[in-house]
Coordinates of C-alpha atoms and ligand atoms in Angstrom, one line a residue:
X1 CA 156.8 193.6 113.0
X2 CA 158.2 190.1 112.9
X3 CA 160.8 188.4 115.2
X4 CA 163.7 187.4 113.0
X5 CA 166.3 186.2 115.5
X6 CA 168.4 186.8 118.5
X7 CA 172.0 187.6 119.0
X8 CA 173.8 186.5 122.3
X9 CA 176.6 188.7 123.4
X10 CA 178.7 186.8 126.3
X11 CA 182.0 187.0 127.8
X12 CA 183.7 188.0 131.3
X13 CA 183.6 191.0 133.1
X14 CA 187.0 191.7 134.8
X15 CA 187.2 194.2 137.7
X16 CA 190.5 196.1 137.0
X17 CA 189.8 197.8 140.4
X18 CA 187.9 197.0 143.3
X19 CA 184.0 197.3 142.6
X20 CA 181.3 198.4 145.0
X21 CA 177.7 198.0 143.6
X22 CA 175.6 198.8 146.9
X23 CA 172.8 196.6 148.2
X24 CA 169.7 198.2 149.2
X25 CA 170.9 198.7 152.9
X26 CA 173.7 201.0 151.6
X27 CA 171.0 203.7 150.6
X28 CA 169.6 203.5 154.1
X29 CA 172.7 203.6 155.9
X30 CA 174.5 206.5 154.0
X31 CA 177.2 207.8 156.3
X32 CA 177.2 204.5 158.6
X33 CA 180.2 202.4 159.0
X34 CA 178.6 199.7 156.9
X35 CA 178.4 199.8 153.3
X36 CA 177.8 196.3 152.0
X37 CA 178.0 195.2 148.2
X38 CA 174.8 193.6 146.7
X39 CA 174.9 189.9 147.2
X40 CA 173.2 186.9 145.7
X41 CA 170.9 185.4 148.7
X42 CA 171.3 181.8 147.4
X43 CA 175.3 181.7 147.4
X44 CA 176.1 184.7 149.6
X45 CA 178.3 186.0 146.8
X46 CA 178.3 189.4 145.1
X47 CA 176.9 189.6 141.5
X48 CA 176.5 192.5 139.0
X49 CA 172.9 193.4 138.5
X50 CA 172.0 193.5 134.8
X51 CA 169.9 196.8 135.6
X52 CA 173.1 198.4 136.9
X53 CA 175.2 197.5 133.6
X54 CA 172.3 198.4 131.5
X55 CA 171.5 201.7 133.1
X56 CA 175.2 202.7 132.9
X57 CA 175.5 201.7 129.3
X58 CA 172.3 203.7 128.6
X59 CA 173.3 207.0 130.4
X60 CA 176.7 206.9 128.8
X61 CA 175.0 206.7 125.3
X62 CA 172.8 209.6 126.2
X63 CA 175.7 211.8 127.1
X64 CA 177.8 210.7 124.0
X65 CA 174.9 211.6 121.8
X66 CA 173.7 214.5 123.8
X67 CA 172.5 216.4 120.8
X68 CA 169.8 213.6 120.4
X69 CA 169.1 212.2 123.7
X70 CA 170.3 214.4 126.5
X71 CA 167.2 216.2 128.4
X72 CA 167.5 219.7 129.4
X73 CA 167.1 218.9 133.0
X74 CA 169.5 215.9 132.8
X75 CA 166.7 213.5 133.4
X76 CA 166.9 210.1 131.9
X77 CA 165.9 210.1 128.3
X78 CA 162.3 208.7 127.4
X79 CA 160.5 209.8 124.3
X80 CA 157.5 208.7 122.1
X81 CA 159.6 208.9 118.8
X82 CA 158.8 205.5 117.2
X83 CA 162.1 205.4 115.5
X84 CA 164.2 206.3 118.6
X85 CA 167.3 203.8 118.6
X86 CA 167.9 204.5 122.3
X87 CA 164.5 203.9 123.5
X88 CA 164.0 200.9 121.1
X89 CA 167.2 199.4 122.2
X90 CA 167.0 200.0 126.0
X91 CA 163.2 200.3 126.7
X92 CA 160.6 202.8 127.3
X93 CA 158.4 203.6 130.3
X94 CA 155.6 200.9 130.3
X95 CA 152.8 203.3 129.7
X96 CA 154.5 204.5 126.4
X97 CA 153.3 201.7 124.3
X98 CA 154.6 202.7 120.9
X99 CA 154.5 200.4 117.8
X100 CA 158.1 199.8 117.7
X101 CA 158.2 196.2 119.1
X102 CA 159.7 195.0 122.3
X103 CA 162.7 196.3 123.9
X104 CA 165.6 194.9 122.0
X105 CA 168.4 194.4 124.6
X106 CA 168.2 192.0 127.9
X107 CA 171.1 192.4 130.2
X108 CA 171.3 189.4 132.6
X109 CA 172.6 189.6 136.1
X110 CA 176.4 188.7 135.9
X111 CA 177.8 186.0 138.5
X112 CA 181.3 185.2 139.6
X113 CA 183.1 182.6 137.5
X114 CA 184.3 179.4 139.0
X115 CA 188.1 180.3 139.1
X116 CA 187.2 183.6 140.9
X117 CA 185.1 181.9 143.7
X118 CA 188.1 179.7 144.2
X119 CA 190.5 182.5 144.4
X120 CA 188.2 184.1 147.0
X121 CA 188.1 181.0 149.0
X122 CA 191.7 180.9 149.1
X123 CA 192.2 184.2 150.7
X124 CA 191.7 185.0 154.3
X125 CA 191.0 188.6 153.8
X126 CA 188.2 187.9 151.4
X127 CA 184.8 187.0 152.9
X128 CA 181.8 186.4 150.6
X129 CA 183.7 187.6 147.7
X130 CA 184.5 191.0 149.2
X131 CA 187.2 192.8 150.9
X132 CA 186.7 195.7 153.5
X133 CA 188.5 199.0 152.7
X134 CA 188.8 201.4 155.4
X135 CA 188.5 205.1 154.0
X136 CA 189.0 208.3 155.8
X137 CA 186.8 211.4 155.3
X138 CA 188.5 214.4 156.5
X139 CA 186.6 217.2 158.4
X140 CA 187.5 220.2 156.5
X141 CA 187.7 222.5 159.4
X142 CA 189.2 220.2 162.0
X143 CA 191.1 217.7 159.8
X144 CA 189.8 215.1 162.1
X145 CA 189.5 211.8 160.0
X146 CA 186.3 209.7 160.1
X147 CA 187.0 206.2 159.1
X148 CA 184.2 204.5 156.8
X149 CA 184.5 200.8 155.9
X150 CA 183.5 200.0 152.4
X151 CA 183.0 196.5 151.1
X152 CA 184.3 195.7 147.7
X153 CA 184.8 192.9 145.2
X154 CA 188.6 192.7 144.8
X155 CA 190.5 193.7 141.7
X156 CA 191.0 190.8 139.3
X157 CA 187.6 189.0 139.9
X158 CA 185.9 187.9 136.9
X159 CA 182.0 187.8 136.3
X160 CA 180.3 185.8 133.3
X161 CA 178.0 188.1 131.5
X162 CA 175.4 187.7 129.1
X163 CA 173.1 190.0 127.1
X164 CA 170.3 189.0 124.3
X165 CA 169.6 191.4 121.7
X166 CA 166.5 190.5 119.5
X167 CA 166.1 191.6 116.0
X168 CA 162.6 192.7 114.4
X169 CA 163.6 195.5 111.9
X170 CA 166.3 196.0 109.3
X171 CA 167.6 199.0 111.4
X172 CA 168.3 196.8 114.4
X173 CA 171.7 195.7 113.3
X174 CA 172.7 199.5 113.6
X175 CA 171.3 199.4 117.1
X176 CA 173.4 196.1 117.9
X177 CA 176.4 198.2 117.1
X178 CA 175.2 200.8 119.7
X179 CA 175.4 198.2 122.5
X180 CA 179.2 197.7 121.7
X181 CA 179.7 201.3 121.6
X182 CA 178.0 201.5 125.2
X183 CA 180.2 198.6 126.3
X184 CA 183.4 200.4 125.3
X185 CA 182.3 203.4 127.1
X186 CA 181.6 201.7 130.2
X187 CA 185.2 200.4 130.1
X188 CA 186.4 203.9 130.0
X189 CA 184.1 205.0 132.9
X190 CA 183.1 202.9 135.9
X191 CA 180.4 200.5 137.4
X192 CA 178.7 201.1 140.7
X193 CA 179.9 203.6 143.3
X194 CA 183.1 205.7 144.1
X195 CA 184.1 205.6 140.4
X196 CA 185.9 208.9 140.6
X197 CA 187.9 207.7 143.5
X198 CA 189.2 204.7 141.7
X199 CA 186.6 202.1 142.0
X200 CA 184.6 200.2 139.4
X201 CA 186.9 200.1 136.3
X202 CA 186.0 197.0 134.5
X203 CA 186.8 195.4 131.2
X204 CA 184.9 193.0 129.0
X205 CA 187.0 190.1 127.9
X206 CA 186.5 187.0 125.8
X207 CA 183.6 188.7 124.1
X208 CA 181.6 186.5 121.7
X209 CA 178.6 187.5 119.5
X210 CA 176.6 184.6 118.6
X211 CA 173.3 184.3 116.6
X212 CA 170.3 182.1 116.4
X213 CA 167.7 182.7 113.6
X214 CA 164.0 182.2 114.0
X215 CA 164.4 179.1 111.9
X216 CA 167.1 177.8 114.3
X217 CA 164.7 178.0 117.2
X218 CA 162.3 175.9 115.1
X219 CA 164.8 173.2 114.1
X220 CA 166.5 173.2 117.6
X221 CA 169.9 174.7 116.4
X222 CA 172.2 176.0 118.9
X223 CA 173.9 179.3 118.9
X224 CA 176.4 180.0 116.2
X225 CA 179.3 182.4 116.2
X226 CA 178.3 185.4 114.1
X227 CA 180.8 185.1 111.2
X228 CA 181.5 188.8 110.6
X229 CA 182.9 189.3 114.2
X230 CA 184.2 185.6 114.9
X231 CA 187.9 187.0 115.3
X232 CA 187.0 189.7 117.8
X233 CA 187.2 189.4 121.3
X234 CA 186.7 192.9 122.8
X235 CA 183.8 195.1 122.5
X236 CA 185.8 197.6 120.5
X237 CA 186.9 195.0 118.0
X238 CA 183.4 193.6 117.4
X239 CA 182.1 197.4 117.0
X240 CA 184.9 197.9 114.4
X241 CA 183.9 194.6 112.6
X242 CA 180.2 195.4 112.8
X243 CA 181.0 198.7 110.9
Ligands
LIG301 ZN1 164.0 208.0 122.8

C-alpha cells in the first residue's frame, strides 16, 4: 500500500445558532450553575475540537448506513473488516492493526476567524467569545424554575476548519465522498450539547477541495484546487460533483 497524495478540505464553519461544546469541567459540574464551553488555553477563546466534529460525522454515518455499521447495542462501530469504508476513513481501535493502511481522515481543531474575533471584541455581552444564556428547568411537580447558566458561542460566529484526507488505494476516492456526505448530515443535525433545544446548528461555507500529489510534495508544489469540484462551495455541491 503506497501513499499517492493528500486532499485538503477547508472552509468556514458558521454557527447558525448558539454553540455549546463543553469543556472537561462541564462533565464534573453537571447540574451546577456553570457550564463553560471548551476554550483554547493560549487565547482564552472557544474552538471546535476536531474530535467533536469527527465523532459527530462518524456517528451520523453509522446511523445513515445502519444496515452496515450500526451495532446491536448502539455502541460505536469498530470492526476488523479490512475493506470497511467507515473504519478505513475514520480509524480503528489501536489494537486492531489491520492491513488497510493508515486512517485516511484527519480533522483539525477549528479556531475562530479574525472577523469573528473582532465582532466578539466589539460586543459588551460577549466575553471570551461566549455569551451566557440563562435557562429554566421546571420542577415537574411544583413548577418551580431552577435557572441554569450556559455559556455558548454566539450565533453568526465563524471558525476556520481544515481536514486532510490521504489517498492510498483506488477505493479511497469513494471514501472521500463519504466525508462530504457526513458533513452534509452534520449540517442537518447539530454539534455539541443541547442540539434538540436549538443549539449547535452549523453550516460549512466557502468549502474548498484541494489536492497535492506524492510528486507535488517532492517538487515543492503547493495545494491546487481539485478541478472536478472547483466551482462547488458547499459540502453538498462537492458531494454532487464527486459523484
Ligand atoms: Zn468497520
